[in-house]
PDB file of C-alpha atoms in Angstrom:
ATOM      1  CA  UNK T  11    -185.399  43.104 -67.680  1.00  0.00           C
ATOM      2  CA  UNK T  12    -182.842  40.801 -66.149  1.00  0.00           C
ATOM      3  CA  UNK T  13    -183.817  38.977 -63.069  1.00  0.00           C
ATOM      4  CA  UNK T  14    -181.909  38.790 -59.896  1.00  0.00           C
ATOM      5  CA  UNK T  15    -181.809  35.856 -57.668  1.00  0.00           C
ATOM      6  CA  UNK T  16    -184.784  35.676 -55.464  1.00  0.00           C
ATOM      7  CA  UNK T  17    -187.485  38.243 -54.545  1.00  0.00           C
ATOM      8  CA  UNK T  18    -188.612  39.258 -51.074  1.00  0.00           C
ATOM      9  CA  UNK T  19    -191.858  40.791 -50.308  1.00  0.00           C
ATOM     10  CA  UNK T  20    -192.625  41.930 -46.724  1.00  0.00           C
ATOM     11  CA  UNK T  21    -196.312  42.734 -46.082  1.00  0.00           C
ATOM     12  CA  UNK T  22    -196.926  45.258 -43.344  1.00  0.00           C
ATOM     13  CA  UNK T  23    -199.833  43.983 -40.892  1.00  0.00           C
ATOM     14  CA  UNK T  24    -201.563  46.256 -38.530  1.00  0.00           C
ATOM     15  CA  UNK T  25    -204.862  46.557 -36.498  1.00  0.00           C
ATOM     16  CA  UNK T  26    -207.863  46.310 -38.816  1.00  0.00           C
ATOM     17  CA  UNK T  27    -205.892  45.711 -42.051  1.00  0.00           C
ATOM     18  CA  UNK T  28    -208.107  44.331 -44.663  1.00  0.00           C
ATOM     19  CA  UNK T  29    -207.641  40.595 -44.948  1.00  0.00           C
ATOM     20  CA  UNK T  30    -207.854  40.200 -48.667  1.00  0.00           C
ATOM     21  CA  UNK T  31    -205.461  43.004 -49.309  1.00  0.00           C
ATOM     22  CA  UNK T  32    -202.540  41.137 -47.723  1.00  0.00           C
ATOM     23  CA  UNK T  33    -203.652  37.720 -48.279  1.00  0.00           C
ATOM     24  CA  UNK T  34    -203.993  37.952 -52.008  1.00  0.00           C
ATOM     25  CA  UNK T  35    -200.406  39.081 -52.929  1.00  0.00           C
ATOM     26  CA  UNK T  36    -199.079  36.710 -50.163  1.00  0.00           C
ATOM     27  CA  UNK T  37    -200.921  33.877 -52.036  1.00  0.00           C
ATOM     28  CA  UNK T  38    -199.795  34.852 -55.322  1.00  0.00           C
ATOM     29  CA  UNK T  39    -196.059  34.777 -54.341  1.00  0.00           C
ATOM     30  CA  UNK T  40    -196.539  31.618 -52.088  1.00  0.00           C
ATOM     31  CA  UNK T  41    -197.791  29.793 -55.411  1.00  0.00           C
ATOM     32  CA  UNK T  42    -194.806  31.412 -57.547  1.00  0.00           C
ATOM     33  CA  UNK T  43    -192.433  29.820 -54.918  1.00  0.00           C
ATOM     34  CA  UNK T  44    -193.412  26.346 -56.232  1.00  0.00           C
ATOM     35  CA  UNK T  45    -191.679  27.487 -59.376  1.00  0.00           C
ATOM     36  CA  UNK T  46    -188.953  29.414 -57.780  1.00  0.00           C
ATOM     37  CA  UNK T  47    -188.113  28.560 -54.225  1.00  0.00           C
ATOM     38  CA  UNK T  48    -185.886  31.622 -53.795  1.00  0.00           C
ATOM     39  CA  UNK T  49    -189.132  33.791 -53.726  1.00  0.00           C
ATOM     40  CA  UNK T  50    -190.162  34.673 -50.180  1.00  0.00           C
ATOM     41  CA  UNK T  51    -193.084  36.496 -48.683  1.00  0.00           C
ATOM     42  CA  UNK T  52    -193.497  37.285 -44.962  1.00  0.00           C
ATOM     43  CA  UNK T  53    -195.234  39.667 -42.713  1.00  0.00           C
ATOM     44  CA  UNK T  54    -193.765  42.637 -40.841  1.00  0.00           C
ATOM     45  CA  UNK T  55    -195.409  44.505 -37.840  1.00  0.00           C
ATOM     46  CA  UNK T  56    -194.410  47.299 -35.487  1.00  0.00           C
ATOM     47  CA  UNK T  57    -193.736  44.790 -32.888  1.00  0.00           C
ATOM     48  CA  UNK T  58    -193.293  40.901 -32.710  1.00  0.00           C
ATOM     49  CA  UNK T  59    -196.643  40.146 -31.357  1.00  0.00           C
ATOM     50  CA  UNK T  60    -200.111  38.884 -32.750  1.00  0.00           C
ATOM     51  CA  UNK T  61    -201.953  41.495 -34.958  1.00  0.00           C
ATOM     52  CA  UNK T  62    -205.794  41.559 -35.107  1.00  0.00           C
ATOM     53  CA  UNK T  63    -206.671  42.428 -38.640  1.00  0.00           C
ATOM     54  CA  UNK T  64    -210.165  42.985 -40.081  1.00  0.00           C
ATOM     55  CA  UNK T  65    -213.011  40.989 -38.791  1.00  0.00           C
ATOM     56  CA  UNK T  66    -211.132  39.612 -35.826  1.00  0.00           C
ATOM     57  CA  UNK T  67    -208.707  37.620 -37.877  1.00  0.00           C
ATOM     58  CA  UNK T  68    -205.357  37.371 -35.941  1.00  0.00           C
ATOM     59  CA  UNK T  69    -202.132  36.808 -37.597  1.00  0.00           C
ATOM     60  CA  UNK T  70    -198.375  36.531 -36.101  1.00  0.00           C
ATOM     61  CA  UNK T  71    -195.826  38.602 -37.826  1.00  0.00           C
ATOM     62  CA  UNK T  72    -192.501  36.960 -39.008  1.00  0.00           C
ATOM     63  CA  UNK T  73    -190.543  40.239 -38.301  1.00  0.00           C
ATOM     64  CA  UNK T  74    -190.581  43.445 -36.330  1.00  0.00           C
ATOM     65  CA  UNK T  75    -189.645  46.872 -37.550  1.00  0.00           C
ATOM     66  CA  UNK T  76    -186.463  46.503 -35.315  1.00  0.00           C
ATOM     67  CA  UNK T  77    -185.303  43.452 -37.007  1.00  0.00           C
ATOM     68  CA  UNK T  78    -185.097  45.042 -40.332  1.00  0.00           C
ATOM     69  CA  UNK T  79    -185.436  42.207 -42.691  1.00  0.00           C
ATOM     70  CA  UNK T  80    -184.017  42.439 -46.183  1.00  0.00           C
ATOM     71  CA  UNK T  81    -186.655  43.463 -48.692  1.00  0.00           C
ATOM     72  CA  UNK T  82    -187.140  43.969 -52.423  1.00  0.00           C
ATOM     73  CA  UNK T  83    -190.543  45.435 -51.920  1.00  0.00           C
ATOM     74  CA  UNK T  84    -192.860  46.552 -49.046  1.00  0.00           C
ATOM     75  CA  UNK T  85    -196.499  46.367 -49.194  1.00  0.00           C
ATOM     76  CA  UNK T  86    -199.087  48.160 -47.264  1.00  0.00           C
ATOM     77  CA  UNK T  87    -202.623  46.815 -47.299  1.00  0.00           C
ATOM     78  CA  UNK T  88    -205.850  48.743 -46.947  1.00  0.00           C
ATOM     79  CA  UNK T  89    -208.568  48.276 -44.421  1.00  0.00           C
ATOM     80  CA  UNK T  90    -210.149  50.417 -41.717  1.00  0.00           C
ATOM     81  CA  UNK T  91    -206.794  50.506 -39.862  1.00  0.00           C
ATOM     82  CA  UNK T  92    -205.249  52.815 -42.482  1.00  0.00           C
ATOM     83  CA  UNK T  93    -206.857  55.896 -40.923  1.00  0.00           C
ATOM     84  CA  UNK T  94    -204.763  55.281 -37.771  1.00  0.00           C
ATOM     85  CA  UNK T  95    -201.558  54.168 -39.817  1.00  0.00           C
ATOM     86  CA  UNK T  96    -201.567  57.636 -41.753  1.00  0.00           C
ATOM     87  CA  UNK T  97    -200.363  59.122 -38.299  1.00  0.00           C
ATOM     88  CA  UNK T  98    -198.050  56.133 -37.339  1.00  0.00           C
ATOM     89  CA  UNK T  99    -194.673  57.903 -37.203  1.00  0.00           C
ATOM     90  CA  UNK T 100    -192.982  54.806 -36.392  1.00  0.00           C
ATOM     91  CA  UNK T 101    -194.223  53.345 -39.767  1.00  0.00           C
ATOM     92  CA  UNK T 102    -193.143  56.355 -41.542  1.00  0.00           C
ATOM     93  CA  UNK T 103    -189.756  56.251 -40.131  1.00  0.00           C
ATOM     94  CA  UNK T 104    -189.427  52.753 -41.221  1.00  0.00           C
ATOM     95  CA  UNK T 105    -190.381  53.408 -44.664  1.00  0.00           C
ATOM     96  CA  UNK T 106    -188.018  56.236 -45.046  1.00  0.00           C
ATOM     97  CA  UNK T 107    -185.256  54.178 -43.808  1.00  0.00           C
ATOM     98  CA  UNK T 108    -185.753  51.469 -46.439  1.00  0.00           C
ATOM     99  CA  UNK T 109    -183.137  51.493 -49.294  1.00  0.00           C
ATOM    100  CA  UNK T 110    -184.076  53.243 -52.443  1.00  0.00           C
ATOM    101  CA  UNK T 111    -183.913  49.829 -54.217  1.00  0.00           C
ATOM    102  CA  UNK T 112    -186.971  48.538 -52.209  1.00  0.00           C
ATOM    103  CA  UNK T 113    -190.196  49.095 -53.970  1.00  0.00           C
ATOM    104  CA  UNK T 114    -192.994  50.684 -52.072  1.00  0.00           C
ATOM    105  CA  UNK T 115    -196.247  49.169 -52.891  1.00  0.00           C
ATOM    106  CA  UNK T 116    -199.976  49.326 -51.601  1.00  0.00           C
ATOM    107  CA  UNK T 117    -203.422  47.657 -52.106  1.00  0.00           C
ATOM    108  CA  UNK T 118    -206.612  49.753 -51.879  1.00  0.00           C
ATOM    109  CA  UNK T 119    -206.382  52.513 -49.005  1.00  0.00           C
ATOM    110  CA  UNK T 120    -202.703  51.520 -48.076  1.00  0.00           C
ATOM    111  CA  UNK T 121    -201.717  54.223 -50.660  1.00  0.00           C
ATOM    112  CA  UNK T 122    -203.190  56.882 -48.054  1.00  0.00           C
ATOM    113  CA  UNK T 123    -200.050  56.322 -46.029  1.00  0.00           C
ATOM    114  CA  UNK T 124    -197.658  57.173 -48.815  1.00  0.00           C
ATOM    115  CA  UNK T 125    -199.986  60.151 -49.607  1.00  0.00           C
ATOM    116  CA  UNK T 126    -199.884  61.379 -46.030  1.00  0.00           C
ATOM    117  CA  UNK T 127    -196.101  61.205 -46.338  1.00  0.00           C
ATOM    118  CA  UNK T 128    -195.902  63.307 -49.397  1.00  0.00           C
ATOM    119  CA  UNK T 129    -194.319  60.426 -51.421  1.00  0.00           C
ATOM    120  CA  UNK T 130    -197.143  60.439 -54.085  1.00  0.00           C
ATOM    121  CA  UNK T 131    -196.602  64.181 -54.880  1.00  0.00           C
ATOM    122  CA  UNK T 132    -196.018  64.489 -58.722  1.00  0.00           C
ATOM    123  CA  UNK T 133    -196.808  60.930 -59.286  1.00  0.00           C
ATOM    124  CA  UNK T 134    -199.846  58.919 -60.457  1.00  0.00           C
ATOM    125  CA  UNK T 135    -201.622  56.519 -57.828  1.00  0.00           C
ATOM    126  CA  UNK T 136    -204.691  54.796 -57.460  1.00  0.00           C
ATOM    127  CA  UNK T 137    -207.110  53.568 -54.798  1.00  0.00           C
ATOM    128  CA  UNK T 138    -210.487  51.822 -54.334  1.00  0.00           C
ATOM    129  CA  UNK T 139    -213.221  53.369 -56.755  1.00  0.00           C
ATOM    130  CA  UNK T 140    -216.396  51.492 -55.414  1.00  0.00           C
ATOM    131  CA  UNK T 141    -217.663  52.850 -52.114  1.00  0.00           C
ATOM    132  CA  UNK T 142    -219.504  50.795 -49.363  1.00  0.00           C
ATOM    133  CA  UNK T 143    -222.752  52.107 -48.059  1.00  0.00           C
ATOM    134  CA  UNK T 144    -221.254  54.447 -45.566  1.00  0.00           C
ATOM    135  CA  UNK T 145    -218.618  55.905 -48.018  1.00  0.00           C
ATOM    136  CA  UNK T 146    -221.616  56.424 -50.580  1.00  0.00           C
ATOM    137  CA  UNK T 147    -223.765  58.330 -47.953  1.00  0.00           C
ATOM    138  CA  UNK T 148    -223.448  62.028 -47.112  1.00  0.00           C
ATOM    139  CA  UNK T 149    -221.369  60.822 -44.009  1.00  0.00           C
ATOM    140  CA  UNK T 150    -218.454  59.122 -46.284  1.00  0.00           C
ATOM    141  CA  UNK T 151    -216.297  59.582 -49.101  1.00  0.00           C
ATOM    142  CA  UNK T 152    -215.086  57.119 -51.804  1.00  0.00           C
ATOM    143  CA  UNK T 153    -211.592  56.061 -50.844  1.00  0.00           C
ATOM    144  CA  UNK T 154    -210.092  57.545 -54.216  1.00  0.00           C
ATOM    145  CA  UNK T 155    -211.469  60.864 -53.720  1.00  0.00           C
ATOM    146  CA  UNK T 156    -210.117  60.688 -50.280  1.00  0.00           C
ATOM    147  CA  UNK T 157    -206.721  59.988 -51.779  1.00  0.00           C
ATOM    148  CA  UNK T 158    -207.104  63.216 -53.848  1.00  0.00           C
ATOM    149  CA  UNK T 159    -207.865  65.045 -50.770  1.00  0.00           C
ATOM    150  CA  UNK T 160    -205.007  63.721 -48.824  1.00  0.00           C
ATOM    151  CA  UNK T 161    -202.420  64.309 -51.700  1.00  0.00           C
ATOM    152  CA  UNK T 162    -203.616  67.114 -53.971  1.00  0.00           C
ATOM    153  CA  UNK T 163    -200.280  67.033 -55.735  1.00  0.00           C
ATOM    154  CA  UNK T 164    -200.702  63.242 -56.734  1.00  0.00           C
ATOM    155  CA  UNK T 165    -202.385  62.569 -60.138  1.00  0.00           C
ATOM    156  CA  UNK T 166    -205.167  60.197 -59.350  1.00  0.00           C
ATOM    157  CA  UNK T 167    -205.714  57.248 -61.794  1.00  0.00           C
ATOM    158  CA  UNK T 168    -208.444  54.870 -62.019  1.00  0.00           C
ATOM    159  CA  UNK T 169    -206.292  51.999 -63.379  1.00  0.00           C
ATOM    160  CA  UNK T 170    -206.211  48.823 -61.320  1.00  0.00           C
ATOM    161  CA  UNK T 171    -202.544  49.058 -60.967  1.00  0.00           C
ATOM    162  CA  UNK T 172    -200.361  52.140 -61.144  1.00  0.00           C
ATOM    163  CA  UNK T 173    -196.634  51.538 -61.505  1.00  0.00           C
ATOM    164  CA  UNK T 174    -194.859  54.932 -60.874  1.00  0.00           C
ATOM    165  CA  UNK T 175    -191.388  53.567 -60.655  1.00  0.00           C
ATOM    166  CA  UNK T 176    -190.294  52.941 -57.148  1.00  0.00           C
ATOM    167  CA  UNK T 177    -194.023  53.302 -55.800  1.00  0.00           C
ATOM    168  CA  UNK T 178    -196.636  50.811 -57.054  1.00  0.00           C
ATOM    169  CA  UNK T 179    -200.311  51.302 -55.971  1.00  0.00           C
ATOM    170  CA  UNK T 180    -203.353  48.950 -56.760  1.00  0.00           C
ATOM    171  CA  UNK T 181    -207.059  50.003 -56.334  1.00  0.00           C
ATOM    172  CA  UNK T 182    -209.661  47.823 -54.992  1.00  0.00           C
ATOM    173  CA  UNK T 183    -209.714  45.143 -52.268  1.00  0.00           C
ATOM    174  CA  UNK T 184    -208.986  42.261 -54.588  1.00  0.00           C
ATOM    175  CA  UNK T 185    -206.398  44.018 -56.671  1.00  0.00           C
ATOM    176  CA  UNK T 186    -203.704  42.488 -54.635  1.00  0.00           C
ATOM    177  CA  UNK T 187    -204.007  39.625 -56.980  1.00  0.00           C
ATOM    178  CA  UNK T 188    -202.824  41.681 -59.960  1.00  0.00           C
ATOM    179  CA  UNK T 189    -200.409  43.458 -57.914  1.00  0.00           C
ATOM    180  CA  UNK T 190    -198.682  40.249 -56.863  1.00  0.00           C
ATOM    181  CA  UNK T 191    -198.444  39.125 -60.413  1.00  0.00           C
ATOM    182  CA  UNK T 192    -197.198  42.577 -61.574  1.00  0.00           C
ATOM    183  CA  UNK T 193    -194.642  42.383 -58.770  1.00  0.00           C
ATOM    184  CA  UNK T 194    -193.185  39.060 -60.274  1.00  0.00           C
ATOM    185  CA  UNK T 195    -192.829  41.036 -63.465  1.00  0.00           C
ATOM    186  CA  UNK T 196    -190.910  43.905 -61.830  1.00  0.00           C
ATOM    187  CA  UNK T 197    -188.865  41.324 -60.310  1.00  0.00           C
ATOM    188  CA  UNK T 198    -187.691  40.305 -63.761  1.00  0.00           C
ATOM    189  CA  UNK T 199    -189.772  37.045 -64.105  1.00  0.00           C
ATOM    190  CA  UNK T 200    -190.900  36.671 -67.679  1.00  0.00           C
ATOM    191  CA  UNK T 201    -194.381  36.652 -69.053  1.00  0.00           C
ATOM    192  CA  UNK T 202    -194.567  32.851 -69.288  1.00  0.00           C
ATOM    193  CA  UNK T 203    -193.575  32.423 -65.555  1.00  0.00           C
ATOM    194  CA  UNK T 204    -196.202  34.869 -64.601  1.00  0.00           C
ATOM    195  CA  UNK T 205    -198.859  33.242 -66.837  1.00  0.00           C
ATOM    196  CA  UNK T 206    -197.960  30.065 -65.242  1.00  0.00           C
ATOM    197  CA  UNK T 207    -198.404  31.186 -61.761  1.00  0.00           C
ATOM    198  CA  UNK T 208    -201.931  32.643 -62.807  1.00  0.00           C
ATOM    199  CA  UNK T 209    -202.738  29.205 -64.314  1.00  0.00           C
ATOM    200  CA  UNK T 210    -201.792  27.242 -61.275  1.00  0.00           C
ATOM    201  CA  UNK T 211    -204.042  29.400 -59.318  1.00  0.00           C
ATOM    202  CA  UNK T 212    -206.976  29.134 -61.890  1.00  0.00           C
ATOM    203  CA  UNK T 213    -206.763  32.779 -62.116  1.00  0.00           C
ATOM    204  CA  UNK T 214    -205.553  33.077 -65.729  1.00  0.00           C
ATOM    205  CA  UNK T 215    -208.906  34.256 -67.150  1.00  0.00           C
ATOM    206  CA  UNK T 216    -209.081  37.254 -64.777  1.00  0.00           C
ATOM    207  CA  UNK T 217    -205.345  38.019 -65.329  1.00  0.00           C
ATOM    208  CA  UNK T 218    -206.045  38.034 -69.004  1.00  0.00           C
ATOM    209  CA  UNK T 219    -208.611  40.618 -68.414  1.00  0.00           C
ATOM    210  CA  UNK T 220    -206.698  42.769 -65.808  1.00  0.00           C
ATOM    211  CA  UNK T 221    -203.187  42.420 -67.061  1.00  0.00           C
ATOM    212  CA  UNK T 222    -203.392  45.467 -69.372  1.00  0.00           C
ATOM    213  CA  UNK T 223    -205.154  47.730 -66.751  1.00  0.00           C
ATOM    214  CA  UNK T 224    -202.035  48.936 -65.632  1.00  0.00           C
ATOM    215  CA  UNK T 225    -200.723  52.560 -65.785  1.00  0.00           C
ATOM    216  CA  UNK T 226    -197.091  53.337 -65.952  1.00  0.00           C
ATOM    217  CA  UNK T 227    -195.722  56.798 -64.990  1.00  0.00           C
ATOM    218  CA  UNK T 228    -194.769  59.035 -67.854  1.00  0.00           C
ATOM    219  CA  UNK T 229    -191.411  60.625 -67.969  1.00  0.00           C
ATOM    220  CA  UNK T 230    -192.547  64.136 -66.607  1.00  0.00           C
ATOM    221  CA  UNK T 231    -193.903  62.448 -63.562  1.00  0.00           C
ATOM    222  CA  UNK T 232    -190.920  60.337 -62.797  1.00  0.00           C
ATOM    223  CA  UNK T 233    -188.823  63.609 -63.093  1.00  0.00           C
ATOM    224  CA  UNK T 234    -191.213  65.443 -60.725  1.00  0.00           C
ATOM    225  CA  UNK T 235    -190.656  62.717 -58.234  1.00  0.00           C
TER     226      UNK T 235
END
């Protein structure tokens, strides 16, 4: 794959977004900028005001929806707040207005938003597979099972990262690390570049373990999309 100049990842932040979900991919691209300063990663929110994410961790977005920054990829993290974001029409309208060339990505329960919008119909996708105590009880449901409920036409995958063409989903809270590294590959950076980023982060052993835990959409699924 020929690499184009630069790569811009916009990460959506919202109330009760999971910290690791958005910080991990942001950290990967931040390190990658040491090797290519044309790489950029930034936070996007509904409005340009502080956003309180999970555990009271507050962040200031770089852009609002109205500013419509140029993007090569848009990422939705998971977290408790995705339960409300599934019904956020402003977010849905923003996503639908993004150019077809912009990748739509997610970590953990962020894929619920794409599911609710019908964007995962006919495609494989993943989500977190390990439940917390509430989700494991009779009162809850494992997130990947909830994904199947929200999008019955989606083919549920248990891979750590699922690349279905324009839409790339990652399952598990820490899977944002693998998603970030995979996005570098999707941007056209070669294996040596990606491996060097993992090495600098002292994450190369984990990357060696996880880099093949990626499912790519088959031709029939892509045709169905």
